[in-house]
Amino acid sequence: MSSQKGFTLWFTGLSGSGKTTIARAVEEILLERGLNVEVLDGDVIRTNLCKGLGFSKEDRDENIKRIGFVCNLLSRNGVVAIASAISPYRDIRDYNREMIGRFVEVYAKCPLDVLEERDVKGLYKKARAGEIKGFTGVDDPYEEPLKPEVLVETDKEDLEESVQKVIRTLELMGYIPGADASEEYSAEEEEKIKQRLRDLGYI
């Protein structure tokens, strides 16, 4: 029987901010370390578990609650549940945090103008043209996390830096085993992560 304690790693941020890319890279590392991991991607969940829900605030809240419910089931059974969803409203993210308990919020922060410039899926352009209504960040709000355990700034960091921030935070919180001696972190980055966790009262 596995002695692994589950937890939920919740990625939030605007569309195109890099949530899923970072989540998948983190998943790979956790799997390499022998942990049981399940990724719940917001887009995939919407076409399966939450099919039929729209984009009103009530439906968005329901979508996030359902993802949180599944994360809770997985976490309490020893799995690392990784959720990657825009999850624009703070109160519902906090609802999931309270329900799950072992909950680590990762805010993938990127300025709107940078995202509109990237616009990989062409969604921002459609939203600006009025072809998509209620698009988060354009004509629907995004409420930034006030105290995320991890802040990754995807317009300033490369993927590896963001991933290591997440992994090192999980190590310092005692949620995953420590890194091999061969894996290194810069002293500056290490101190930034520790200071954030001190501010939040974890260490």
PDB file of C-alpha atoms in Angstrom, residues 20-195:
ATOM      1  CA  THR A  20      -1.201  23.557 -18.702  1.00  0.00           C
ATOM      2  CA  THR A  21       2.333  23.590 -20.102  1.00  0.00           C
ATOM      3  CA  ILE A  22       3.811  24.047 -16.621  1.00  0.00           C
ATOM      4  CA  ALA A  23       1.364  21.564 -15.102  1.00  0.00           C
ATOM      5  CA  ARG A  24       2.389  18.867 -17.594  1.00  0.00           C
ATOM      6  CA  ALA A  25       6.096  19.485 -16.953  1.00  0.00           C
ATOM      7  CA  VAL A  26       5.521  19.290 -13.192  1.00  0.00           C
ATOM      8  CA  GLU A  27       3.517  16.090 -13.694  1.00  0.00           C
ATOM      9  CA  GLU A  28       6.455  14.525 -15.511  1.00  0.00           C
ATOM     10  CA  ILE A  29       8.841  15.252 -12.632  1.00  0.00           C
ATOM     11  CA  LEU A  30       6.408  13.960 -10.018  1.00  0.00           C
ATOM     12  CA  LEU A  31       5.891  10.750 -11.992  1.00  0.00           C
ATOM     13  CA  GLU A  32       9.666  10.312 -12.256  1.00  0.00           C
ATOM     14  CA  ARG A  33       9.777  10.532  -8.456  1.00  0.00           C
ATOM     15  CA  GLY A  34       7.297   7.696  -8.195  1.00  0.00           C
ATOM     16  CA  LEU A  35       4.215   9.689  -7.188  1.00  0.00           C
ATOM     17  CA  ASN A  36       0.683   8.937  -8.347  1.00  0.00           C
ATOM     18  CA  VAL A  37      -0.480  11.956 -10.346  1.00  0.00           C
ATOM     19  CA  GLU A  38      -3.617  12.912 -12.254  1.00  0.00           C
ATOM     20  CA  VAL A  39      -3.957  16.100 -14.314  1.00  0.00           C
ATOM     21  CA  LEU A  40      -7.409  17.645 -14.711  1.00  0.00           C
ATOM     22  CA  ASP A  41      -7.278  20.089 -17.582  1.00  0.00           C
ATOM     23  CA  GLY A  42     -10.030  22.701 -17.658  1.00  0.00           C
ATOM     24  CA  ASP A  43     -10.711  22.337 -21.380  1.00  0.00           C
ATOM     25  CA  VAL A  44     -10.904  18.542 -21.184  1.00  0.00           C
ATOM     26  CA  ILE A  45     -13.125  18.624 -18.102  1.00  0.00           C
ATOM     27  CA  ARG A  46     -15.549  21.005 -19.805  1.00  0.00           C
ATOM     28  CA  THR A  47     -16.113  18.569 -22.663  1.00  0.00           C
ATOM     29  CA  ASN A  48     -16.681  15.618 -20.358  1.00  0.00           C
ATOM     30  CA  LEU A  49     -17.486  16.118 -16.671  1.00  0.00           C
ATOM     31  CA  CYS A  50     -18.975  19.574 -17.165  1.00  0.00           C
ATOM     32  CA  LYS A  51     -20.526  19.264 -20.612  1.00  0.00           C
ATOM     33  CA  GLY A  52     -23.581  21.493 -20.897  1.00  0.00           C
ATOM     34  CA  LEU A  53     -22.326  24.227 -18.602  1.00  0.00           C
ATOM     35  CA  GLY A  54     -22.076  27.690 -20.120  1.00  0.00           C
ATOM     36  CA  PHE A  55     -19.965  30.681 -19.216  1.00  0.00           C
ATOM     37  CA  SER A  56     -22.218  32.596 -16.834  1.00  0.00           C
ATOM     38  CA  LYS A  57     -20.705  33.200 -13.412  1.00  0.00           C
ATOM     39  CA  GLU A  58     -22.968  30.485 -11.967  1.00  0.00           C
ATOM     40  CA  ASP A  59     -21.863  27.949 -14.577  1.00  0.00           C
ATOM     41  CA  ARG A  60     -18.194  28.884 -14.248  1.00  0.00           C
ATOM     42  CA  ASP A  61     -18.478  28.478 -10.470  1.00  0.00           C
ATOM     43  CA  GLU A  62     -20.149  25.096 -10.906  1.00  0.00           C
ATOM     44  CA  ASN A  63     -17.397  24.007 -13.299  1.00  0.00           C
ATOM     45  CA  ILE A  64     -14.693  24.895 -10.791  1.00  0.00           C
ATOM     46  CA  LYS A  65     -16.578  23.271  -7.921  1.00  0.00           C
ATOM     47  CA  ARG A  66     -16.840  20.014  -9.896  1.00  0.00           C
ATOM     48  CA  ILE A  67     -13.132  20.030 -10.669  1.00  0.00           C
ATOM     49  CA  GLY A  68     -12.481  20.739  -6.988  1.00  0.00           C
ATOM     50  CA  PHE A  69     -14.727  17.840  -5.986  1.00  0.00           C
ATOM     51  CA  VAL A  70     -12.752  15.414  -8.142  1.00  0.00           C
ATOM     52  CA  CYS A  71      -9.451  16.836  -6.877  1.00  0.00           C
ATOM     53  CA  ASN A  72     -10.653  16.274  -3.319  1.00  0.00           C
ATOM     54  CA  LEU A  73     -11.531  12.638  -4.036  1.00  0.00           C
ATOM     55  CA  LEU A  74      -8.144  12.036  -5.620  1.00  0.00           C
ATOM     56  CA  SER A  75      -6.177  13.906  -2.942  1.00  0.00           C
ATOM     57  CA  ARG A  76      -7.758  12.087  -0.029  1.00  0.00           C
ATOM     58  CA  ASN A  77      -6.875   8.790  -1.706  1.00  0.00           C
ATOM     59  CA  GLY A  78      -3.198   9.601  -1.943  1.00  0.00           C
ATOM     60  CA  VAL A  79      -3.043  11.039  -5.454  1.00  0.00           C
ATOM     61  CA  VAL A  80      -1.447  14.331  -6.463  1.00  0.00           C
ATOM     62  CA  ALA A  81      -4.301  16.052  -8.305  1.00  0.00           C
ATOM     63  CA  ILE A  82      -3.179  18.784 -10.660  1.00  0.00           C
ATOM     64  CA  ALA A  83      -5.905  21.141 -11.864  1.00  0.00           C
ATOM     65  CA  SER A  84      -5.283  23.531 -14.719  1.00  0.00           C
ATOM     66  CA  ALA A  85      -8.218  25.869 -15.181  1.00  0.00           C
ATOM     67  CA  ILE A  86      -8.627  29.622 -15.605  1.00  0.00           C
ATOM     68  CA  SER A  87     -10.831  29.605 -12.481  1.00  0.00           C
ATOM     69  CA  PRO A  88     -11.378  33.369 -12.571  1.00  0.00           C
ATOM     70  CA  TYR A  89     -13.212  33.879  -9.290  1.00  0.00           C
ATOM     71  CA  ARG A  90     -11.351  34.031  -6.006  1.00  0.00           C
ATOM     72  CA  ASP A  91     -14.203  32.880  -3.760  1.00  0.00           C
ATOM     73  CA  ILE A  92     -14.628  29.568  -5.593  1.00  0.00           C
ATOM     74  CA  ARG A  93     -10.898  28.885  -5.576  1.00  0.00           C
ATOM     75  CA  ASP A  94     -10.969  29.557  -1.835  1.00  0.00           C
ATOM     76  CA  TYR A  95     -14.006  27.266  -1.505  1.00  0.00           C
ATOM     77  CA  ASN A  96     -11.970  24.456  -3.053  1.00  0.00           C
ATOM     78  CA  ARG A  97      -8.976  25.293  -0.869  1.00  0.00           C
ATOM     79  CA  GLU A  98     -11.102  24.939   2.260  1.00  0.00           C
ATOM     80  CA  MET A  99     -12.760  21.727   1.080  1.00  0.00           C
ATOM     81  CA  ILE A 100      -9.530  20.011   0.041  1.00  0.00           C
ATOM     82  CA  GLY A 101      -7.172  21.212   2.768  1.00  0.00           C
ATOM     83  CA  ARG A 102      -3.866  20.136   1.240  1.00  0.00           C
ATOM     84  CA  PHE A 103      -4.123  22.710  -1.532  1.00  0.00           C
ATOM     85  CA  VAL A 104      -1.324  24.564  -3.273  1.00  0.00           C
ATOM     86  CA  GLU A 105      -2.287  27.464  -5.518  1.00  0.00           C
ATOM     87  CA  VAL A 106      -0.050  28.332  -8.453  1.00  0.00           C
ATOM     88  CA  TYR A 107      -0.747  31.645 -10.144  1.00  0.00           C
ATOM     89  CA  ALA A 108       0.513  31.730 -13.736  1.00  0.00           C
ATOM     90  CA  LYS A 109       0.737  35.485 -14.136  1.00  0.00           C
ATOM     91  CA  CYS A 110       1.166  37.150 -17.509  1.00  0.00           C
ATOM     92  CA  PRO A 111       0.055  40.656 -18.576  1.00  0.00           C
ATOM     93  CA  LEU A 112      -2.998  40.788 -20.808  1.00  0.00           C
ATOM     94  CA  ASP A 113      -1.200  42.706 -23.565  1.00  0.00           C
ATOM     95  CA  VAL A 114       1.447  39.973 -23.789  1.00  0.00           C
ATOM     96  CA  LEU A 115      -1.220  37.284 -23.991  1.00  0.00           C
ATOM     97  CA  GLU A 116      -3.064  39.171 -26.698  1.00  0.00           C
ATOM     98  CA  GLU A 117       0.180  39.471 -28.621  1.00  0.00           C
ATOM     99  CA  ARG A 118       0.777  35.705 -28.339  1.00  0.00           C
ATOM    100  CA  ASP A 119      -2.879  34.723 -28.882  1.00  0.00           C
ATOM    101  CA  VAL A 120      -1.913  31.192 -29.864  1.00  0.00           C
ATOM    102  CA  LYS A 121      -5.519  30.022 -30.290  1.00  0.00           C
ATOM    103  CA  GLY A 122      -6.801  33.313 -31.719  1.00  0.00           C
ATOM    104  CA  LEU A 123      -9.287  33.599 -28.860  1.00  0.00           C
ATOM    105  CA  TYR A 124      -8.365  37.123 -27.727  1.00  0.00           C
ATOM    106  CA  LYS A 125      -8.802  38.419 -31.256  1.00  0.00           C
ATOM    107  CA  LYS A 126     -12.262  36.862 -31.441  1.00  0.00           C
ATOM    108  CA  ALA A 127     -13.162  38.274 -28.029  1.00  0.00           C
ATOM    109  CA  ARG A 128     -12.069  41.777 -29.047  1.00  0.00           C
ATOM    110  CA  ALA A 129     -14.112  41.418 -32.232  1.00  0.00           C
ATOM    111  CA  GLY A 130     -17.168  40.469 -30.189  1.00  0.00           C
ATOM    112  CA  GLU A 131     -17.283  36.943 -31.601  1.00  0.00           C
ATOM    113  CA  ILE A 132     -16.777  35.487 -28.114  1.00  0.00           C
ATOM    114  CA  LYS A 133     -18.742  37.018 -25.251  1.00  0.00           C
ATOM    115  CA  GLY A 134     -17.763  36.905 -21.595  1.00  0.00           C
ATOM    116  CA  PHE A 135     -14.103  36.164 -22.276  1.00  0.00           C
ATOM    117  CA  THR A 136     -12.034  36.258 -19.101  1.00  0.00           C
ATOM    118  CA  GLY A 137      -9.705  39.239 -19.015  1.00  0.00           C
ATOM    119  CA  VAL A 138     -11.472  41.006 -21.897  1.00  0.00           C
ATOM    120  CA  ASP A 139     -15.130  41.469 -20.960  1.00  0.00           C
ATOM    121  CA  ASP A 140     -15.291  39.200 -17.929  1.00  0.00           C
ATOM    122  CA  PRO A 141     -13.213  39.652 -14.759  1.00  0.00           C
ATOM    123  CA  TYR A 142     -10.223  37.695 -13.551  1.00  0.00           C
ATOM    124  CA  GLU A 143      -9.604  37.977  -9.816  1.00  0.00           C
ATOM    125  CA  GLU A 144      -5.917  37.498  -9.068  1.00  0.00           C
ATOM    126  CA  PRO A 145      -4.996  35.255  -6.131  1.00  0.00           C
ATOM    127  CA  LEU A 146      -4.059  37.332  -3.091  1.00  0.00           C
ATOM    128  CA  LYS A 147      -1.654  34.830  -1.520  1.00  0.00           C
ATOM    129  CA  PRO A 148      -0.786  32.028  -3.943  1.00  0.00           C
ATOM    130  CA  GLU A 149       1.790  29.572  -2.635  1.00  0.00           C
ATOM    131  CA  VAL A 150       3.595  29.867  -5.979  1.00  0.00           C
ATOM    132  CA  LEU A 151       3.751  32.857  -8.310  1.00  0.00           C
ATOM    133  CA  VAL A 152       5.168  32.130 -11.747  1.00  0.00           C
ATOM    134  CA  GLU A 153       5.550  35.064 -14.105  1.00  0.00           C
ATOM    135  CA  THR A 154       5.470  33.509 -17.516  1.00  0.00           C
ATOM    136  CA  ASP A 155       6.403  36.668 -19.401  1.00  0.00           C
ATOM    137  CA  LYS A 156       9.687  36.858 -17.440  1.00  0.00           C
ATOM    138  CA  GLU A 157      10.606  33.244 -16.710  1.00  0.00           C
ATOM    139  CA  ASP A 158      11.324  30.323 -18.981  1.00  0.00           C
ATOM    140  CA  LEU A 159       9.484  27.046 -18.502  1.00  0.00           C
ATOM    141  CA  GLU A 160      12.277  25.446 -16.504  1.00  0.00           C
ATOM    142  CA  GLU A 161      12.381  28.328 -13.989  1.00  0.00           C
ATOM    143  CA  SER A 162       8.627  28.187 -13.453  1.00  0.00           C
ATOM    144  CA  VAL A 163       8.626  24.416 -13.051  1.00  0.00           C
ATOM    145  CA  GLN A 164      11.473  24.494 -10.529  1.00  0.00           C
ATOM    146  CA  LYS A 165       9.643  27.130  -8.477  1.00  0.00           C
ATOM    147  CA  VAL A 166       6.670  24.791  -8.185  1.00  0.00           C
ATOM    148  CA  ILE A 167       8.759  21.722  -7.403  1.00  0.00           C
ATOM    149  CA  ARG A 168      10.950  23.461  -4.820  1.00  0.00           C
ATOM    150  CA  THR A 169       7.897  24.922  -3.083  1.00  0.00           C
ATOM    151  CA  LEU A 170       6.344  21.455  -2.808  1.00  0.00           C
ATOM    152  CA  GLU A 171       9.616  20.126  -1.369  1.00  0.00           C
ATOM    153  CA  LEU A 172       9.874  22.898   1.218  1.00  0.00           C
ATOM    154  CA  MET A 173       6.250  22.353   2.243  1.00  0.00           C
ATOM    155  CA  GLY A 174       7.053  18.674   2.751  1.00  0.00           C
ATOM    156  CA  TYR A 175       4.474  17.562   0.175  1.00  0.00           C
ATOM    157  CA  ILE A 176       6.989  15.707  -2.015  1.00  0.00           C
ATOM    158  CA  PRO A 177      10.377  14.122  -1.290  1.00  0.00           C
ATOM    159  CA  GLY A 178      13.421  16.369  -1.662  1.00  0.00           C
ATOM    160  CA  ALA A 179      15.443  16.660  -4.835  1.00  0.00           C
ATOM    161  CA  ASP A 180      18.447  14.523  -5.649  1.00  0.00           C
ATOM    162  CA  ALA A 181      21.748  16.192  -4.849  1.00  0.00           C
ATOM    163  CA  SER A 182      22.329  16.557  -8.564  1.00  0.00           C
ATOM    164  CA  GLU A 183      19.409  18.967  -8.903  1.00  0.00           C
ATOM    165  CA  GLU A 184      20.356  22.545  -8.126  1.00  0.00           C
ATOM    166  CA  TYR A 185      18.474  25.740  -7.422  1.00  0.00           C
ATOM    167  CA  SER A 186      19.959  29.221  -7.461  1.00  0.00           C
ATOM    168  CA  ALA A 187      20.479  30.767  -4.027  1.00  0.00           C
ATOM    169  CA  GLU A 188      18.432  33.790  -5.045  1.00  0.00           C
ATOM    170  CA  GLU A 189      15.476  31.730  -6.222  1.00  0.00           C
ATOM    171  CA  GLU A 190      15.665  29.501  -3.161  1.00  0.00           C
ATOM    172  CA  GLU A 191      15.474  32.534  -0.868  1.00  0.00           C
ATOM    173  CA  LYS A 192      12.515  34.007  -2.782  1.00  0.00           C
ATOM    174  CA  ILE A 193      10.581  30.760  -2.435  1.00  0.00           C
ATOM    175  CA  LYS A 194      11.411  30.457   1.258  1.00  0.00           C
ATOM    176  CA  GLN A 195      10.386  34.061   1.908  1.00  0.00           C
TER     177      GLN A 195
END
